[in-house]
Tab-separated table of C-alpha atoms in Angstrom:
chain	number	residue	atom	x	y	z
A	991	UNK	CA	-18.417	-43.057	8.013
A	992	UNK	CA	-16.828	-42.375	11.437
A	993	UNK	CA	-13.463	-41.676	9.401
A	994	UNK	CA	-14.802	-39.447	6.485
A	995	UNK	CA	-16.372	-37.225	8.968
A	996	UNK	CA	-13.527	-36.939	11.123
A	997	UNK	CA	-11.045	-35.666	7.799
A	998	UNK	CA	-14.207	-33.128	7.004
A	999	UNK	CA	-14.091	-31.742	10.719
A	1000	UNK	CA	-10.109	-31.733	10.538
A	1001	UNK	CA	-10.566	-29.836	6.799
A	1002	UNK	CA	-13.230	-27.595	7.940
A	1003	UNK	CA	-11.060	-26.764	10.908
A	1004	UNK	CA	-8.248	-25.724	9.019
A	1005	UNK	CA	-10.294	-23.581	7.249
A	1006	UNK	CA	-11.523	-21.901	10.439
A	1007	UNK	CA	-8.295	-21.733	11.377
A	1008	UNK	CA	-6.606	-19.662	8.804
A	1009	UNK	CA	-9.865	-17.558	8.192
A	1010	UNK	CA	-8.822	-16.324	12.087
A	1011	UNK	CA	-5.074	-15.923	12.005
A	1012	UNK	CA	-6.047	-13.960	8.842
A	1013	UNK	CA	-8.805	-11.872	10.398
A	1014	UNK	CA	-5.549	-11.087	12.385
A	1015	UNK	CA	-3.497	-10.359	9.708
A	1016	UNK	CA	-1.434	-12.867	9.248
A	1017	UNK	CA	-1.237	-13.843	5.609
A	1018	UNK	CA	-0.742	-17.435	5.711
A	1019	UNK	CA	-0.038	-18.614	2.375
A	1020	UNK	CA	3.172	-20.929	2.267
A	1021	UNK	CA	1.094	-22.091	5.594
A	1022	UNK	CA	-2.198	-23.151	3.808
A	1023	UNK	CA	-0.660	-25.062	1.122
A	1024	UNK	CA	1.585	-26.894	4.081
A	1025	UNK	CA	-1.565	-27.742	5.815
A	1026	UNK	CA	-4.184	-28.636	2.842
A	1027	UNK	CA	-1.286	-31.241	1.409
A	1028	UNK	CA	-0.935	-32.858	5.157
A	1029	UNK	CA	-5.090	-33.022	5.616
A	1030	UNK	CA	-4.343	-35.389	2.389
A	1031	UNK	CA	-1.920	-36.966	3.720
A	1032	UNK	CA	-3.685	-37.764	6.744
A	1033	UNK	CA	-6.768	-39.012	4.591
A	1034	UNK	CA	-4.922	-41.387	2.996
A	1035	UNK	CA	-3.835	-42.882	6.341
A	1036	UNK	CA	-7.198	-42.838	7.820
A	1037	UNK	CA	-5.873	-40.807	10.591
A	1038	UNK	CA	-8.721	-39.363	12.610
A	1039	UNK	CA	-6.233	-36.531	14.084
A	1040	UNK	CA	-3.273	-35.023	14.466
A	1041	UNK	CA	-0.390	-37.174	16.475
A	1042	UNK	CA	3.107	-36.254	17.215
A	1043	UNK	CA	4.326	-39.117	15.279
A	1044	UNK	CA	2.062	-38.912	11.863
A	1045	UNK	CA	3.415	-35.049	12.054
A	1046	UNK	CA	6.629	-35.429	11.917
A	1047	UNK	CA	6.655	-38.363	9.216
A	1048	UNK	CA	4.543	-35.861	7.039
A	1049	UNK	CA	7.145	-33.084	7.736
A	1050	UNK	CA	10.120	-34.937	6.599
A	1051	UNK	CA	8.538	-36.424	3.290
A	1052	UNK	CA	10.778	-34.499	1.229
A	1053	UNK	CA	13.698	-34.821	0.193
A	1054	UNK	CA	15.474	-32.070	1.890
A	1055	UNK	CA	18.782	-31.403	3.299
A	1056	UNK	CA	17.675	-28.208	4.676
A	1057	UNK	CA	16.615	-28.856	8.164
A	1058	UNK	CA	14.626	-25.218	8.384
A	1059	UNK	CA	12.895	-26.507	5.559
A	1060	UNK	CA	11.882	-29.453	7.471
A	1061	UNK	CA	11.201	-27.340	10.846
A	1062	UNK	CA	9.328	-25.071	9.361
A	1063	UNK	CA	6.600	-27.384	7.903
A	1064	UNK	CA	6.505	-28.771	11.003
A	1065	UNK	CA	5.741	-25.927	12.282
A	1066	UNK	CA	3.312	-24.780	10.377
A	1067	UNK	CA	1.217	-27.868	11.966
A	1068	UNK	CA	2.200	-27.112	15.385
A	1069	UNK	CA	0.304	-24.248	15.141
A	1070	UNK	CA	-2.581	-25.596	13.618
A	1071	UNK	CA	-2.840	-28.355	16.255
A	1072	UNK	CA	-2.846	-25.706	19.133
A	1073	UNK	CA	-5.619	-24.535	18.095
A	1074	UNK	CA	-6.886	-27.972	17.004
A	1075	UNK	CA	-6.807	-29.395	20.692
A	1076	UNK	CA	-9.807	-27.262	22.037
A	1077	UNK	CA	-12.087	-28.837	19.815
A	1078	UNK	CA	-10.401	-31.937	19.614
A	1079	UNK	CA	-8.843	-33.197	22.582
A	1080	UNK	CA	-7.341	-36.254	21.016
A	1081	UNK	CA	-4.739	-33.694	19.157
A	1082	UNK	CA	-1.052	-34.088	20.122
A	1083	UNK	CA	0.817	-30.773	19.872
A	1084	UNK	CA	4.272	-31.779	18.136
A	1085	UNK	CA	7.096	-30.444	20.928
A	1086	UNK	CA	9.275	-28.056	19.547
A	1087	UNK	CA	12.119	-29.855	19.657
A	1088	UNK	CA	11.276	-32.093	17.484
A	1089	UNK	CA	12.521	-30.834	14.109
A	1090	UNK	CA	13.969	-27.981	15.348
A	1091	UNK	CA	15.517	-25.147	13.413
A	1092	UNK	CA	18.896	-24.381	13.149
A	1093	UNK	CA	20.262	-21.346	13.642
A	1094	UNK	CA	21.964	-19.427	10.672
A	1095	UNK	CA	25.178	-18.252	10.989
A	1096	UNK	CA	24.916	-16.548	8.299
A	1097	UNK	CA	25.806	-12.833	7.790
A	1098	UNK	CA	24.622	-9.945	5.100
A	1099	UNK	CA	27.025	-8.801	2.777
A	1100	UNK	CA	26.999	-4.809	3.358
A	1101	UNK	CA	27.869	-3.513	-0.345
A	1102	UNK	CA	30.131	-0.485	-0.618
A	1103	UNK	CA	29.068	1.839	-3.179
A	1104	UNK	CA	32.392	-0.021	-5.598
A	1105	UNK	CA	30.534	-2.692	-5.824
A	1106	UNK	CA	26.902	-1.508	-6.328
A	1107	UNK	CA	28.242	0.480	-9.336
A	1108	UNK	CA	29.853	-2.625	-10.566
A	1109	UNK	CA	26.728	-4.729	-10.164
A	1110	UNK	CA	24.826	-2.041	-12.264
A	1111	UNK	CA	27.088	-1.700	-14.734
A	1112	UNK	CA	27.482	-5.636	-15.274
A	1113	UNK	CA	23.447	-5.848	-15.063
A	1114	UNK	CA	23.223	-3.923	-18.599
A	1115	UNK	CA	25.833	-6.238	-20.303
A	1116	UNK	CA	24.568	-7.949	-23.081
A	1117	UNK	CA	23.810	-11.562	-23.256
A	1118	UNK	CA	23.728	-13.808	-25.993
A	1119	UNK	CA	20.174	-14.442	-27.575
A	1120	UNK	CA	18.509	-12.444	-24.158
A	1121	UNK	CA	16.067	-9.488	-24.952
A	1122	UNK	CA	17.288	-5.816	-24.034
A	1123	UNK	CA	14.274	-5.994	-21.359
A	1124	UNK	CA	16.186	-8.385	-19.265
A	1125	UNK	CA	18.891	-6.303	-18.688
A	1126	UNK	CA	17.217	-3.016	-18.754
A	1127	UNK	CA	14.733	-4.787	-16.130
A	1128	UNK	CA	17.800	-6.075	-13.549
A	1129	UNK	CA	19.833	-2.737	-14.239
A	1130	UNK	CA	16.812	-0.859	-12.706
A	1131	UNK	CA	15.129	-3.455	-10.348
A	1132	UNK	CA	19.102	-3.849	-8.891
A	1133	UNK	CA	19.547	0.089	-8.617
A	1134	UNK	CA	16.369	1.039	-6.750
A	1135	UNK	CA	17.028	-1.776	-4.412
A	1136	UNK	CA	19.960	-0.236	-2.885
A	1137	UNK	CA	18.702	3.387	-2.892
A	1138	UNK	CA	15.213	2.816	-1.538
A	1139	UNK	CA	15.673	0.328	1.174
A	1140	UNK	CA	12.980	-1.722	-0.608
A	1141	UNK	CA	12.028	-5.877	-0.681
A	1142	UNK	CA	12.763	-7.605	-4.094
A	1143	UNK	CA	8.685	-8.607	-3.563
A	1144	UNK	CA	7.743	-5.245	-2.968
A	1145	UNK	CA	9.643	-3.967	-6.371
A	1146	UNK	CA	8.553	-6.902	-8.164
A	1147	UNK	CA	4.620	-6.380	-6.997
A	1148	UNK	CA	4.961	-2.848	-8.166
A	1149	UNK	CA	2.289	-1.751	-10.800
A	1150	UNK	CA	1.968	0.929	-13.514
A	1151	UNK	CA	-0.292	2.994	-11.499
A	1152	UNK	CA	1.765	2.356	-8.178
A	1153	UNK	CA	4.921	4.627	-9.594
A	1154	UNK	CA	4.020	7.925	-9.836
A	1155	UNK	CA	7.241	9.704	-11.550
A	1156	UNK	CA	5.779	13.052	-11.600
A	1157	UNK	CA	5.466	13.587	-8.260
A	1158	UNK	CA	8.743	11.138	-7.825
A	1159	UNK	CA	6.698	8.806	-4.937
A	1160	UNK	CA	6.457	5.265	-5.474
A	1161	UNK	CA	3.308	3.196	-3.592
A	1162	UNK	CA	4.251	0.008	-2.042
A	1163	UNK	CA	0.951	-2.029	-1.467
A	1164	UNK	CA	0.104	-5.036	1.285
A	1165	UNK	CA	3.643	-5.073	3.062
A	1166	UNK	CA	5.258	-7.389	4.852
A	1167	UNK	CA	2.995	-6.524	7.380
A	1168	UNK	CA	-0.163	-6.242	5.671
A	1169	UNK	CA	-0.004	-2.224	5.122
A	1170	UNK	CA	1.235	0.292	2.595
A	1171	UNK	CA	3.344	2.841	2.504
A	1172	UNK	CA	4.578	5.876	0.172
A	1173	UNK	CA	8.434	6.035	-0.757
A	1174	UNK	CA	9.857	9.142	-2.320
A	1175	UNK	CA	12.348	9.076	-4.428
A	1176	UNK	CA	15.175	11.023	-6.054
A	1177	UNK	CA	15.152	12.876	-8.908
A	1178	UNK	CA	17.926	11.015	-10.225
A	1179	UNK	CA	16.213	7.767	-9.567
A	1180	UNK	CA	13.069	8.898	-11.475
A	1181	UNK	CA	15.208	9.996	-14.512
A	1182	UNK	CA	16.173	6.354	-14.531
A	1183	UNK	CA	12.615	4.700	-13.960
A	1184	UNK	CA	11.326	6.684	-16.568
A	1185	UNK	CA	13.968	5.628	-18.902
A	1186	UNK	CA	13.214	1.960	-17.682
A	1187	UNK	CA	9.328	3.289	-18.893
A	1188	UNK	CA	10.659	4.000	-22.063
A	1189	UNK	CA	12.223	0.656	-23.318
A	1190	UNK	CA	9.042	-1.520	-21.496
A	1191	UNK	CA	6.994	0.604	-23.751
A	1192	UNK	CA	8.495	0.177	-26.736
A	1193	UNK	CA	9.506	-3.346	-26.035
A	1194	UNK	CA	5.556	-4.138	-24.927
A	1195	UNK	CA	4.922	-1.821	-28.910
A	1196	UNK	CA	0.989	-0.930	-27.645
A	1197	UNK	CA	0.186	-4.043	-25.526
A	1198	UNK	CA	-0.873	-4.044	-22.323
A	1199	UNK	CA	0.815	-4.750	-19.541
A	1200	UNK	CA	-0.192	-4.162	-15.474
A	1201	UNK	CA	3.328	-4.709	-13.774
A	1202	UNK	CA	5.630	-2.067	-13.952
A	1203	UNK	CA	8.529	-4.116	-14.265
A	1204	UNK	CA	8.461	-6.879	-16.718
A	1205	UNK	CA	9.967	-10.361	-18.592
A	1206	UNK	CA	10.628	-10.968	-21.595
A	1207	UNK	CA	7.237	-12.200	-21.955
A	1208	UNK	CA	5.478	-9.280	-20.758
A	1209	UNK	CA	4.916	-10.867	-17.234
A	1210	UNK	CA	5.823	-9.715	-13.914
A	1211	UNK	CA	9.418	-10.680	-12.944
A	1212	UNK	CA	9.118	-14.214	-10.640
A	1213	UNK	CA	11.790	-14.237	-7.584
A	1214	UNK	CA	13.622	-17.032	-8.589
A	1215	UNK	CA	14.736	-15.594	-11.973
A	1216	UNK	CA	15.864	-12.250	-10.410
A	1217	UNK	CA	17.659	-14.394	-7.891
A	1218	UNK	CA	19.430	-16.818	-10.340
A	1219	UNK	CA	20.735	-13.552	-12.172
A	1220	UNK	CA	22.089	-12.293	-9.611
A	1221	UNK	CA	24.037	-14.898	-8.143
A	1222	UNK	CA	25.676	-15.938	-11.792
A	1223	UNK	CA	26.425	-11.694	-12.096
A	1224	UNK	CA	27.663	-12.036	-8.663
A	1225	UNK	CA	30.514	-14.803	-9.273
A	1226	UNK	CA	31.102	-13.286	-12.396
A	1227	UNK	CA	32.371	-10.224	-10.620
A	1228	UNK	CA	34.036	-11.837	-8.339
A	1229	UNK	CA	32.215	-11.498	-5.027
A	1230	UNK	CA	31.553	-15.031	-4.214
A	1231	UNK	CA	33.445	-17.990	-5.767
A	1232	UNK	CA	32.520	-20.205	-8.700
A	1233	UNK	CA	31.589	-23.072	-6.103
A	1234	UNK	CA	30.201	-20.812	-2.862
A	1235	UNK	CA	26.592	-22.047	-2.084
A	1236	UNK	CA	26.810	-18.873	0.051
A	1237	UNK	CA	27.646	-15.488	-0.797
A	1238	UNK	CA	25.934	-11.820	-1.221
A	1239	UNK	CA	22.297	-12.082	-1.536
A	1240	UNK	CA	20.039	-9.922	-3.980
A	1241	UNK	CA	18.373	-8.823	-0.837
A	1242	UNK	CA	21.820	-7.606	0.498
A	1243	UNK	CA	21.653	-4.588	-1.425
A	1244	UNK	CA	18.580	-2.932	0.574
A	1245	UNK	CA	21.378	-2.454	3.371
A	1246	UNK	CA	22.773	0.062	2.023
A	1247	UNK	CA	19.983	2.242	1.365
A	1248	UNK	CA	19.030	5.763	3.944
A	1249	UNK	CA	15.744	6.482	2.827
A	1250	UNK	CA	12.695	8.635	4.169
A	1251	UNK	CA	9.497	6.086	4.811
A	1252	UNK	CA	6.359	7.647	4.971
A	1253	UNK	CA	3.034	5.350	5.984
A	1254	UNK	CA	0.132	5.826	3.440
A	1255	UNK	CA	-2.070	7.273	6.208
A	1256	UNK	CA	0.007	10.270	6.913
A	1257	UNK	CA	0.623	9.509	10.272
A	1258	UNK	CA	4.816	9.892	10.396
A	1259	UNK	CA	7.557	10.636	8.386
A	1260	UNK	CA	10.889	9.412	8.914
A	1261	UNK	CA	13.917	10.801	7.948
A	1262	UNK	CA	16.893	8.440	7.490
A	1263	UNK	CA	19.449	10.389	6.148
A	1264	UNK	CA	21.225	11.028	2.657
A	1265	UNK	CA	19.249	10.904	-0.261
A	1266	UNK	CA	20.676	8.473	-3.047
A	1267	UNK	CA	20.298	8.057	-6.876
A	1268	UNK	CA	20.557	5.243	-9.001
A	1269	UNK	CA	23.927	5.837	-11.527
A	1270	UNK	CA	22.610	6.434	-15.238
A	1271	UNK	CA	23.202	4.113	-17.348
């Protein structure tokens, strides 16, 4: 009995938990599903709370050679058992060097404009049994990338009523940092997002679809396939070798972007240089 109420309190206070870092504005999601799956795996050990020890072992269940992948799970209950302790003395607060992260050594690729136009222009190859979507999708996804400054999320989380090509602004919504902002762009770009507009439409032939950009299947565009794309375009052309683990990143191509960022509220605008249009296809 002792035991059962003991995992409720520890679920209920992981609940309070991330309902305050949230009410802060932290978003919290790769967090919550670290900490629901190690309340389970404390219930299954009877474990009445959180120890250094039973943390780590949880941390390094999987199979992972990736020791930030490691760190950061245990991390994620680090945090959780700060705030744990004041209602629960008992709590041990993992020390941070156990698990600790290592740091990366490695560096962005900066893109000169060469390649960019070579990316694009390999992006709208055709592939064998692939849709014209696909490629139409990574030609323009890849393009206003490096000419906006944007996040692959923030592209991919883009809806039909977020691009507004008439008035050539684009609305990026719930940021990195919880807020939204406006992004103009150029005239040129908009010639090629409405083209983009033009195949989804007649590729989606009257059905409905909310993202902007889409799959084959009418979907919004997951991370992972973007990313896979990219890398196998990426050693095709050249720029990292059939065997590199590393190499340019899809992200990489944001670098290269001078942009003007306005906030949604109107309160600045800021002016970063040289406006720059996505090559026509």
């Amino acid at each position: 009995m002792a035991g059962d109420f003991a995992m409720n309190s520890l679920r209920d206070g992981i609940g309070d938990y991330l309902e305050l870092r949230r009410s802060l504005g932290f978003k919290l999601k790769k967090d919550e599903l670290y900490l629901r799956d190690f309340v389970a795996f404390m219930e299954r050990r009877h474990a009445a709370y959180i120890t250094a020890k039973l943390a780590a072992k949880w941390a390094q269940q999987p199979a992972s050679t990736d020791p930030n992948y490691l760190a950061g799970r245990l991390r994620a209950v680090r945090s959780f058992a700060r705030y744990r302790v004041i209602t629960d003395p008992r709590t041990e607060i993992p020390p941070t060097d156990l698990l600790p992260r290592q740091r990366s050594t490695f560096q962005a690729h900066i893109f000169r404009q060469e390649e960019i136009a070579r990316v694009l222009v390999a992006s709208l190859q055709r592939r064998r049994g692939a849709k014209p979507i696909s490629r139409w999708s990574r030609y323009t996804i890849f393009g206003l990338l490096s000419v906006t400054g944007m996040r692959l999320g923030e592209a991919l989380n883009l809806d039909l009523e977020d691009v507004d090509l008439d008035n050539g602004v684009l609305t990026i919504r719930n940021t990195k940092f919880g807020k939204s902002r406006l992004v103009p762009v150029h005239a040129t770009t908009c010639a090629v997002l409405k083209q983009y507009l033009e195949q989804r439409n007649a590729f989606l032939a009257g059905r409905s679809a909310r993202p902007f950009f889409i799959s084959p299947l009418g979907r919004r565009i997951t991370h992972s396939v973007l990313e896979l794309s990219f890398r196998r375009l990426s050693r095709k052309l050249g720029l990292r070798g059939i065997s590199d683990v590393t190499g340019p990143r899809l992200h990489d191509l944001r670098h290269n972007s001078e942009c003007r960022i306005i906030p949604s509220d109107g309160r600045e605008a800021k002016e970063c240089g040289r406006s720059v249009a996505v090559g026509s296809a």
